[in-house]
Short mmCIF file of N, CA and C in Angstrom, two decimals:
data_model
loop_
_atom_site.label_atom_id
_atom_site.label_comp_id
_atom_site.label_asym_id
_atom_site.label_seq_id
_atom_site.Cartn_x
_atom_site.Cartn_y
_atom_site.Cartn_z
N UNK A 1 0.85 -1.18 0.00
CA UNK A 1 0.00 0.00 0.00
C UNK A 1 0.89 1.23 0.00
N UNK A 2 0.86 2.07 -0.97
CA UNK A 2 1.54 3.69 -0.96
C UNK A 2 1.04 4.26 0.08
N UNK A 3 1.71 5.38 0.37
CA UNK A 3 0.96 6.30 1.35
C UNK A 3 0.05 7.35 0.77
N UNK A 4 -0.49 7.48 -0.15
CA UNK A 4 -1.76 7.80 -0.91
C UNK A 4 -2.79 7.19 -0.56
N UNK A 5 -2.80 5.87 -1.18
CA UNK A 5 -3.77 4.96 -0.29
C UNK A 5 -4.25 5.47 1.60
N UNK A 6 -3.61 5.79 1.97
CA UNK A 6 -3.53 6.56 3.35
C UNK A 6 -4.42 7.01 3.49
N UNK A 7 -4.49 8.20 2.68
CA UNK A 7 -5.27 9.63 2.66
C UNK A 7 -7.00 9.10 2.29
N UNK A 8 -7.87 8.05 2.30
CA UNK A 8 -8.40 7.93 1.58
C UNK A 8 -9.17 7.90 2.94
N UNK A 9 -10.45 8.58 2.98
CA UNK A 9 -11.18 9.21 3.97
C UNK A 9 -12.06 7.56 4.36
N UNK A 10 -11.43 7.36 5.82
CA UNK A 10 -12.37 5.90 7.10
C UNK A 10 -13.67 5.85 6.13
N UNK A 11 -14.45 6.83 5.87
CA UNK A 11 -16.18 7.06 5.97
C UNK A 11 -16.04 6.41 4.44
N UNK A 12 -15.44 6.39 3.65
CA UNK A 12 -15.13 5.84 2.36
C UNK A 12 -15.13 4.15 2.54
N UNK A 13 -14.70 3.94 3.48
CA UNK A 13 -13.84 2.48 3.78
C UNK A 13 -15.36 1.39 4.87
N UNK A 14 -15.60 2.42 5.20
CA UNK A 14 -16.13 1.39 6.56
C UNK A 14 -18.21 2.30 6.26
N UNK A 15 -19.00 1.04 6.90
CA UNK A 15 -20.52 1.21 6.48
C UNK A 15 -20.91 2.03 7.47
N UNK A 16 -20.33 2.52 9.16
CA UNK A 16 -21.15 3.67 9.81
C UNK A 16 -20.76 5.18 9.66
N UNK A 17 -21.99 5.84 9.74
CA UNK A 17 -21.81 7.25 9.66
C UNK A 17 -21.86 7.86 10.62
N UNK A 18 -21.43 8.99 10.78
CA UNK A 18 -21.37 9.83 12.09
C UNK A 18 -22.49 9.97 12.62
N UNK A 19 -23.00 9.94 13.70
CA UNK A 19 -21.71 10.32 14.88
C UNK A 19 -21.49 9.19 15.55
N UNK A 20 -21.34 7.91 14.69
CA UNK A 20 -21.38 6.17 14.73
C UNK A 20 -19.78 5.86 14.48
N UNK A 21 -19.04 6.75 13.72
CA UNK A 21 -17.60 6.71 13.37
C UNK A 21 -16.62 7.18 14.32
N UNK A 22 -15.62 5.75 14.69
CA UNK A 22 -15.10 4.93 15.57
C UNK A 22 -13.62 4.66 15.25
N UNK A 23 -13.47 5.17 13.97
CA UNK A 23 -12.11 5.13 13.49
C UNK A 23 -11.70 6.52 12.90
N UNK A 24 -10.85 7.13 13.09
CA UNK A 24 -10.06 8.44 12.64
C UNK A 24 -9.27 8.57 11.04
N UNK A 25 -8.06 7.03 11.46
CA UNK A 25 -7.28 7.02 10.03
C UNK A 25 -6.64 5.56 9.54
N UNK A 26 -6.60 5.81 8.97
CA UNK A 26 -6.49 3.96 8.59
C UNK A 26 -4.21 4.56 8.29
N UNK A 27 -3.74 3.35 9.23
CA UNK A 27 -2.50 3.63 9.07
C UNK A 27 -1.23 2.68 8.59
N UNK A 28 -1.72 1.89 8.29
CA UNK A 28 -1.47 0.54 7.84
C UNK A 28 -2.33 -0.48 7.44
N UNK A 29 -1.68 -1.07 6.13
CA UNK A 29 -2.99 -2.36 5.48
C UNK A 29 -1.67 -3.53 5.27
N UNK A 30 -1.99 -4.86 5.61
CA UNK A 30 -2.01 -5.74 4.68
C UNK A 30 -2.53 -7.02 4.50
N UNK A 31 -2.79 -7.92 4.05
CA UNK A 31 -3.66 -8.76 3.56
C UNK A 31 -4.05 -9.72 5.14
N UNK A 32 -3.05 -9.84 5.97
CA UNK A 32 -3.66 -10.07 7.52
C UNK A 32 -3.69 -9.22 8.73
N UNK A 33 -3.56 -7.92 8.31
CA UNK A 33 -3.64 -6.89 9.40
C UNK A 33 -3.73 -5.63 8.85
N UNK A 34 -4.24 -4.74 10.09
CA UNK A 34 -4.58 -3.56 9.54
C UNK A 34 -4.63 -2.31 11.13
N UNK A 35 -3.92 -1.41 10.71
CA UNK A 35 -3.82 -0.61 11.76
C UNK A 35 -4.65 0.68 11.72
N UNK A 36 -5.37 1.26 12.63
CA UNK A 36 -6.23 2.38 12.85
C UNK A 36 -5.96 3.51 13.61
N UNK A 37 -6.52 4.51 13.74
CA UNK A 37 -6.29 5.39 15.15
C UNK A 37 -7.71 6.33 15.26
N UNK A 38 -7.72 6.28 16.81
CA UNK A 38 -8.57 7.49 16.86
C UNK A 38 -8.44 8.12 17.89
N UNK A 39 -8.93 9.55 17.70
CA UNK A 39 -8.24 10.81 18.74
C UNK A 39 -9.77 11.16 19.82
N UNK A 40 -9.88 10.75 20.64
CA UNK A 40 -11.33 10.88 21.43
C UNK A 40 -11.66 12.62 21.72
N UNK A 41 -12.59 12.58 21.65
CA UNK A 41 -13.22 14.37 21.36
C UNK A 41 -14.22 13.97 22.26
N UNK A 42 -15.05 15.14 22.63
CA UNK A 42 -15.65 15.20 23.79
C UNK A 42 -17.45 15.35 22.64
N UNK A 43 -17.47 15.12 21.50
CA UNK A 43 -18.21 14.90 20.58
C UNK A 43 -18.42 13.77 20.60
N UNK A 44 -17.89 12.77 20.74
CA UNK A 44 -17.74 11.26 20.27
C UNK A 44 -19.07 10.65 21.28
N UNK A 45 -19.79 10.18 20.84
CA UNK A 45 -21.18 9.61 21.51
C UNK A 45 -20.42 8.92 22.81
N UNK A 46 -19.37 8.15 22.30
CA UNK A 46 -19.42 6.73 23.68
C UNK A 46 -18.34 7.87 24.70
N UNK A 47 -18.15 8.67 24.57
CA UNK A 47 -17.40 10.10 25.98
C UNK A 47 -18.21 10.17 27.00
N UNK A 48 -17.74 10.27 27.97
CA UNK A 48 -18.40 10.40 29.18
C UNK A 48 -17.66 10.94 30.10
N UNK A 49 -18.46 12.29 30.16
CA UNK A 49 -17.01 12.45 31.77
C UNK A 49 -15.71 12.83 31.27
N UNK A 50 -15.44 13.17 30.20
CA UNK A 50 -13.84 13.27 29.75
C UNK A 50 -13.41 11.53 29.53
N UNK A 51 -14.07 10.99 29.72
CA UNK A 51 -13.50 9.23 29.34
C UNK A 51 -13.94 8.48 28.35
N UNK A 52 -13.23 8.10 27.62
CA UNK A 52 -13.80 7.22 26.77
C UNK A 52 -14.71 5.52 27.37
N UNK A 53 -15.77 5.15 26.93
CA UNK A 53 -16.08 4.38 27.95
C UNK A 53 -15.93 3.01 26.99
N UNK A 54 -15.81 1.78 27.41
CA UNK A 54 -15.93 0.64 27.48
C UNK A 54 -16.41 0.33 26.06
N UNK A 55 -17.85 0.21 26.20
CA UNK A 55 -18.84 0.12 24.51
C UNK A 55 -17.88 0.69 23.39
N UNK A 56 -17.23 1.71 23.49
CA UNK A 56 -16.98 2.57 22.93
C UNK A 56 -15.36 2.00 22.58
N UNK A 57 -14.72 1.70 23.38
CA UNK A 57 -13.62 0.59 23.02
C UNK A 57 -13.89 -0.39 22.06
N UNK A 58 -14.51 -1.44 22.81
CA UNK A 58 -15.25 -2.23 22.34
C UNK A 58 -15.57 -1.96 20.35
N UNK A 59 -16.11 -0.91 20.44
CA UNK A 59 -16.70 -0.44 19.10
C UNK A 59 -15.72 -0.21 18.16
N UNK A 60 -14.77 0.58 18.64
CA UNK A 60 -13.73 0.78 17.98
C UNK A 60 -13.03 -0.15 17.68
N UNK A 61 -12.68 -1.03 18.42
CA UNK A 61 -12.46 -2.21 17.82
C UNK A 61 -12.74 -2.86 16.50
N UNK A 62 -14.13 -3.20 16.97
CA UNK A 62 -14.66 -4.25 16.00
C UNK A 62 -14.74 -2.36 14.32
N UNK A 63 -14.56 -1.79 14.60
CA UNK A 63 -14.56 -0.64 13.55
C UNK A 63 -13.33 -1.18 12.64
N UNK A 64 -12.09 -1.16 13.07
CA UNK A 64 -10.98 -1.55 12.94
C UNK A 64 -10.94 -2.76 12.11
N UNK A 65 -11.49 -3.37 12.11
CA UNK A 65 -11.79 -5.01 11.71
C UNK A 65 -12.55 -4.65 10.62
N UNK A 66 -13.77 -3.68 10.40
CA UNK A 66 -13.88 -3.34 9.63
C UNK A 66 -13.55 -2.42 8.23
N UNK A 67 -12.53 -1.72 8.92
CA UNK A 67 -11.60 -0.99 8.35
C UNK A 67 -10.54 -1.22 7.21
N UNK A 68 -10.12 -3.20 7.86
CA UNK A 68 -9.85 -3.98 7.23
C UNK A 68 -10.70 -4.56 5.84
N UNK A 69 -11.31 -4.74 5.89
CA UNK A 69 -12.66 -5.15 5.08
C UNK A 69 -12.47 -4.35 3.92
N UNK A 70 -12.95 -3.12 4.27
CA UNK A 70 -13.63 -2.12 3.14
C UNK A 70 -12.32 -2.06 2.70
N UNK A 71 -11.28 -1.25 3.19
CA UNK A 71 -10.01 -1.29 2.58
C UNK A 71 -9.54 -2.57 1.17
N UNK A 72 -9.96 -3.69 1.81
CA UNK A 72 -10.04 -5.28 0.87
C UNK A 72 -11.09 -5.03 -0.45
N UNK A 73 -12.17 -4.63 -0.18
CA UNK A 73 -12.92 -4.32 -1.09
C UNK A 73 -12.55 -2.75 -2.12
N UNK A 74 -11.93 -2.36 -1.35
CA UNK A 74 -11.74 -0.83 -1.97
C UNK A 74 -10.82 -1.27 -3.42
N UNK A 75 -9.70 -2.11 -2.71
CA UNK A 75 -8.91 -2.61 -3.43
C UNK A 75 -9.32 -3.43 -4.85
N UNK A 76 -10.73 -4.05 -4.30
CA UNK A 76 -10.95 -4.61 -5.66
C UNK A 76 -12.01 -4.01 -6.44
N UNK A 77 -12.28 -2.42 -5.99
CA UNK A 77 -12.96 -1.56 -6.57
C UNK A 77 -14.48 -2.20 -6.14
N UNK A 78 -15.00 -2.16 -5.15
CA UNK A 78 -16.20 -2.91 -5.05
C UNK A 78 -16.42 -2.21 -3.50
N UNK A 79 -17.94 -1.88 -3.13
CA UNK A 79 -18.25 -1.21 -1.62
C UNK A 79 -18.09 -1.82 -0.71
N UNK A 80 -18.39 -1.00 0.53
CA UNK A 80 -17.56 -1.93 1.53
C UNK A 80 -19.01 -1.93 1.87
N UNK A 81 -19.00 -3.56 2.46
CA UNK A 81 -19.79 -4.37 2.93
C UNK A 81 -19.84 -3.80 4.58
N UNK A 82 -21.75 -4.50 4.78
CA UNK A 82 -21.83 -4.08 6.18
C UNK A 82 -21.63 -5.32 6.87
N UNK A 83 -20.87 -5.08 8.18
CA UNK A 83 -20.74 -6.36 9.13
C UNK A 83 -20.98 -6.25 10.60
N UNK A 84 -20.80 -7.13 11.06
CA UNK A 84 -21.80 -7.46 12.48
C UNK A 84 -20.98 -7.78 13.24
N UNK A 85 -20.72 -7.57 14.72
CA UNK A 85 -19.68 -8.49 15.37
C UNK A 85 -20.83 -9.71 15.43
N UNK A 86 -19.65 -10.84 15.18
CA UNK A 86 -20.93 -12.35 15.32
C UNK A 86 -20.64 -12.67 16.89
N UNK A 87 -19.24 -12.74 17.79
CA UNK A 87 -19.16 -13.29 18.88
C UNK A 87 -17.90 -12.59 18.98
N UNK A 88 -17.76 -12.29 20.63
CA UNK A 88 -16.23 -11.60 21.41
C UNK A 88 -15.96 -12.97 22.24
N UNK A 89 -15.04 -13.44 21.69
CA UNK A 89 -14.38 -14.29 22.96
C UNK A 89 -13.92 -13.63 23.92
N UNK A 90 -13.37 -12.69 23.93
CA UNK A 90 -12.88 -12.37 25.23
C UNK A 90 -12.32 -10.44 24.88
N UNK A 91 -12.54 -9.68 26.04
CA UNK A 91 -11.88 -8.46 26.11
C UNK A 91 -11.44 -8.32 27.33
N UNK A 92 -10.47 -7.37 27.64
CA UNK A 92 -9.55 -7.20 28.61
C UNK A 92 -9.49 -5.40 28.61
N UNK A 93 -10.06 -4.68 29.35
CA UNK A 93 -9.85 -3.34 28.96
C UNK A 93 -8.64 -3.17 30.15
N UNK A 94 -7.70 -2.27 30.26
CA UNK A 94 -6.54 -2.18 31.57
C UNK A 94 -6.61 -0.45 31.75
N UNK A 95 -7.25 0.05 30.77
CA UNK A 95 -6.97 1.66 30.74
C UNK A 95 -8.35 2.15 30.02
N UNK A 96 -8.59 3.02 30.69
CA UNK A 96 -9.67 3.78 29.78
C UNK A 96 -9.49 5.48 29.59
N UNK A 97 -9.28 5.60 27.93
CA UNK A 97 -9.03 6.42 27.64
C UNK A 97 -9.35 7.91 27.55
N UNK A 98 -8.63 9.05 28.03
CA UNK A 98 -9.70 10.36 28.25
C UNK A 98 -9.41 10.69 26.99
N UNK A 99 -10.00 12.52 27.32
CA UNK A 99 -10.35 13.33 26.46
C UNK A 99 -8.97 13.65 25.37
N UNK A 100 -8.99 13.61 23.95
CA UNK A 100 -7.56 13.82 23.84
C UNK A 100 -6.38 13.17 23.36
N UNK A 101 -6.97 11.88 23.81
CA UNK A 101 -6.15 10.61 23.82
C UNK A 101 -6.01 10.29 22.50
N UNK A 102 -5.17 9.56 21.81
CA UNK A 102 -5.19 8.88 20.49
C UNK A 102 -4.75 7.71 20.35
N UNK A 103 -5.88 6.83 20.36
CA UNK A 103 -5.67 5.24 20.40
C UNK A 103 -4.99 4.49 18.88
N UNK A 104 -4.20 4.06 18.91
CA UNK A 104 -3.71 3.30 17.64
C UNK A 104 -4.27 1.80 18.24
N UNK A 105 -4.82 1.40 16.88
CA UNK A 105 -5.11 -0.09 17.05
C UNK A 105 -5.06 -1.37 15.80
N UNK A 106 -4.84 -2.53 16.63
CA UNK A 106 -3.99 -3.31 15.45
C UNK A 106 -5.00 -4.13 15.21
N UNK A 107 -5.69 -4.93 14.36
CA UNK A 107 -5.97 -6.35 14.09
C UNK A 107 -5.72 -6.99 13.54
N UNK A 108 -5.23 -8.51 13.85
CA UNK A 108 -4.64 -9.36 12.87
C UNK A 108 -5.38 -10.55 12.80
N UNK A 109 -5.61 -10.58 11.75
CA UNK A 109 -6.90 -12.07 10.72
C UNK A 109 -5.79 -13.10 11.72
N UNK A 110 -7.27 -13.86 12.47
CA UNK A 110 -6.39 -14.78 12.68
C UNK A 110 -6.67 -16.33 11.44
N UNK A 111 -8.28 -15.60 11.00
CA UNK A 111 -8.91 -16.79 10.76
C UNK A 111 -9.86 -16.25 9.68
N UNK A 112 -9.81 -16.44 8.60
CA UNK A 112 -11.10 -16.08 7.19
C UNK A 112 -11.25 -16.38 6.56
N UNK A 113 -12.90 -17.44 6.79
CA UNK A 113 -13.64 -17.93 6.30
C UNK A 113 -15.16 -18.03 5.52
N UNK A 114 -15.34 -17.21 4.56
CA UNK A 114 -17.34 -17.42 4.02
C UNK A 114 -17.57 -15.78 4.99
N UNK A 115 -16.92 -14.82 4.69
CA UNK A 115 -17.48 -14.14 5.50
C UNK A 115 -16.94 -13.40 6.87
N UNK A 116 -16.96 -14.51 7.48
CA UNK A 116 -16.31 -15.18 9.33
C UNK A 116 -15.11 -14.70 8.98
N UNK A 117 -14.50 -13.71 10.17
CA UNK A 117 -13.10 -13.50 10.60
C UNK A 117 -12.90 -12.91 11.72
N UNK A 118 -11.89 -14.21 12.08
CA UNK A 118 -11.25 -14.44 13.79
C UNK A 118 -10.33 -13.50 14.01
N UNK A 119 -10.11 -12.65 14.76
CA UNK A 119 -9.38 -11.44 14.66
C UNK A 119 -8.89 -11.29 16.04
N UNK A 120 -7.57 -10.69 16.33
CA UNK A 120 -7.16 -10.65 17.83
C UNK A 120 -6.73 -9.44 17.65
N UNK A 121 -7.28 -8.37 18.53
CA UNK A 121 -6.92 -6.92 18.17
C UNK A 121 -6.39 -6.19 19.55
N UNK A 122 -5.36 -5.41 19.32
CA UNK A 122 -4.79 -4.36 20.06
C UNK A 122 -5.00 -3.48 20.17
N UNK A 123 -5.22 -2.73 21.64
CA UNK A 123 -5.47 -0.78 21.42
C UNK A 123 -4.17 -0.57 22.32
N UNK A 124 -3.60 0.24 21.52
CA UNK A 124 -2.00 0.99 22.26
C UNK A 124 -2.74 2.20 22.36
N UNK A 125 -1.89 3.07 23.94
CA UNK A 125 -1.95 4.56 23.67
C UNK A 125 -0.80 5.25 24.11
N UNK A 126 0.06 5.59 23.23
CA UNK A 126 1.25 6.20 23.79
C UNK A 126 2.04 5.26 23.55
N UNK A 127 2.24 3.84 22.88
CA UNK A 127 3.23 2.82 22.57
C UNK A 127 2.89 1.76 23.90
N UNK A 128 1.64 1.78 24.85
CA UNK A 128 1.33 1.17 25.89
C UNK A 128 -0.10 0.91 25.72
N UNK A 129 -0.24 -0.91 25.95
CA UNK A 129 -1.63 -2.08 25.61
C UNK A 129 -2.26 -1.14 27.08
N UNK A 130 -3.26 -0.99 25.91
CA UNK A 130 -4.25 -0.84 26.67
C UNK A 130 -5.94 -1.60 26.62
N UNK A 131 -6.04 -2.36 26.03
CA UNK A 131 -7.01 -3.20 25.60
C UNK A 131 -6.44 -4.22 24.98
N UNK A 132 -6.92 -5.16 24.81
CA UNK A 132 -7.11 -6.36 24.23
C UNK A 132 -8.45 -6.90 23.99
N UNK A 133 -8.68 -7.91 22.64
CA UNK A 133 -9.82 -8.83 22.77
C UNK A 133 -9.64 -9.45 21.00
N UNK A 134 -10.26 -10.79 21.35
CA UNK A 134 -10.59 -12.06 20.58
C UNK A 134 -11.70 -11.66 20.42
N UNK A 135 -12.23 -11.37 18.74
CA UNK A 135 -13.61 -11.67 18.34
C UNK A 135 -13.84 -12.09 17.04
N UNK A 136 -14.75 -12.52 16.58
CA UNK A 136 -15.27 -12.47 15.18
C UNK A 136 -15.96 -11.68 14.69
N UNK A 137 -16.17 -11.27 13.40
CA UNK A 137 -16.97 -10.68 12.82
C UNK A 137 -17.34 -11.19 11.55
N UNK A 138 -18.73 -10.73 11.16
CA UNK A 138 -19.07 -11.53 9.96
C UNK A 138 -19.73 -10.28 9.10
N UNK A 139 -19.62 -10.92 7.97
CA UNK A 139 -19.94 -10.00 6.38
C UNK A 139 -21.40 -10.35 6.59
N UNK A 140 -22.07 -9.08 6.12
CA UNK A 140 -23.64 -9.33 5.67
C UNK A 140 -23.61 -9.72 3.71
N UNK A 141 -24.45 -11.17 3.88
CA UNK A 141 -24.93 -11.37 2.31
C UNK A 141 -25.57 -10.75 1.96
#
């Protein structure tokens, strides 16, 4: 991926619209991972209190995963598909992020199948895990 590809606006890439948008910038692609970021504003629905809350992790996440997706489809000139988280095996939040903050986050395919993809994703802030979680997500037919 060039860094052109970069510049190519989340809301392009991924099926929610504001004030549902959960990802900032897409900062890395490749065919099993894909890196994101987002800068929390006191706009952002899931804010509370100056904190970013939980759901809202959570969301961003599975955004990320999607991020992946559309990006895949962008590539083969075709829209990006809407998807669902199907099941979270597991999350681990250790930090919750305030006002300000700018979360970089990783997911890497562990598993993609018909749709189905097993994904184990990272939220860093500052070069320090601050989340974790195992989930799937699935493509709508």
């Amino acid at each position: 991926m060039n860094n052109n590809s970069l510049n190519i606006p989340v809301t392009n890439l991924i099926p929610q619209k504001a004030p549902f948008v959960m990802v900032d910038k897409l900062l890395h692609y490749t065919d099993s991972e894909v890196t994101s970021c987002l800068t929390i504003s006191d706009a952002n629905i899931f804010t509370k209190n100056n904190t970013f809350t939980e759901p809202g992790l959570i969301e961003h996440m599975a955004q990320t995963v999607a991020l992946h997706t559309g990006y895949k489809y962008h590539l083969l000139d075709k829209p990006s598909p809407t998807g669902y988280i199907g099941s979270i095996k597991s999350v681990e939040i250790l930090i919750l992020p305030q006002l300000n903050d700018t979360l970089e986050t990783t997911a890497s395919i562990l598993h993609e199948v018909m749709g189905v993809t097993l994904v184990a994703i990272n939220v860093t802030l500052n070069g320090k895990s601050i989340a974790t979680s195992e989930m799937k997500t699935v493509v709508a037919k």
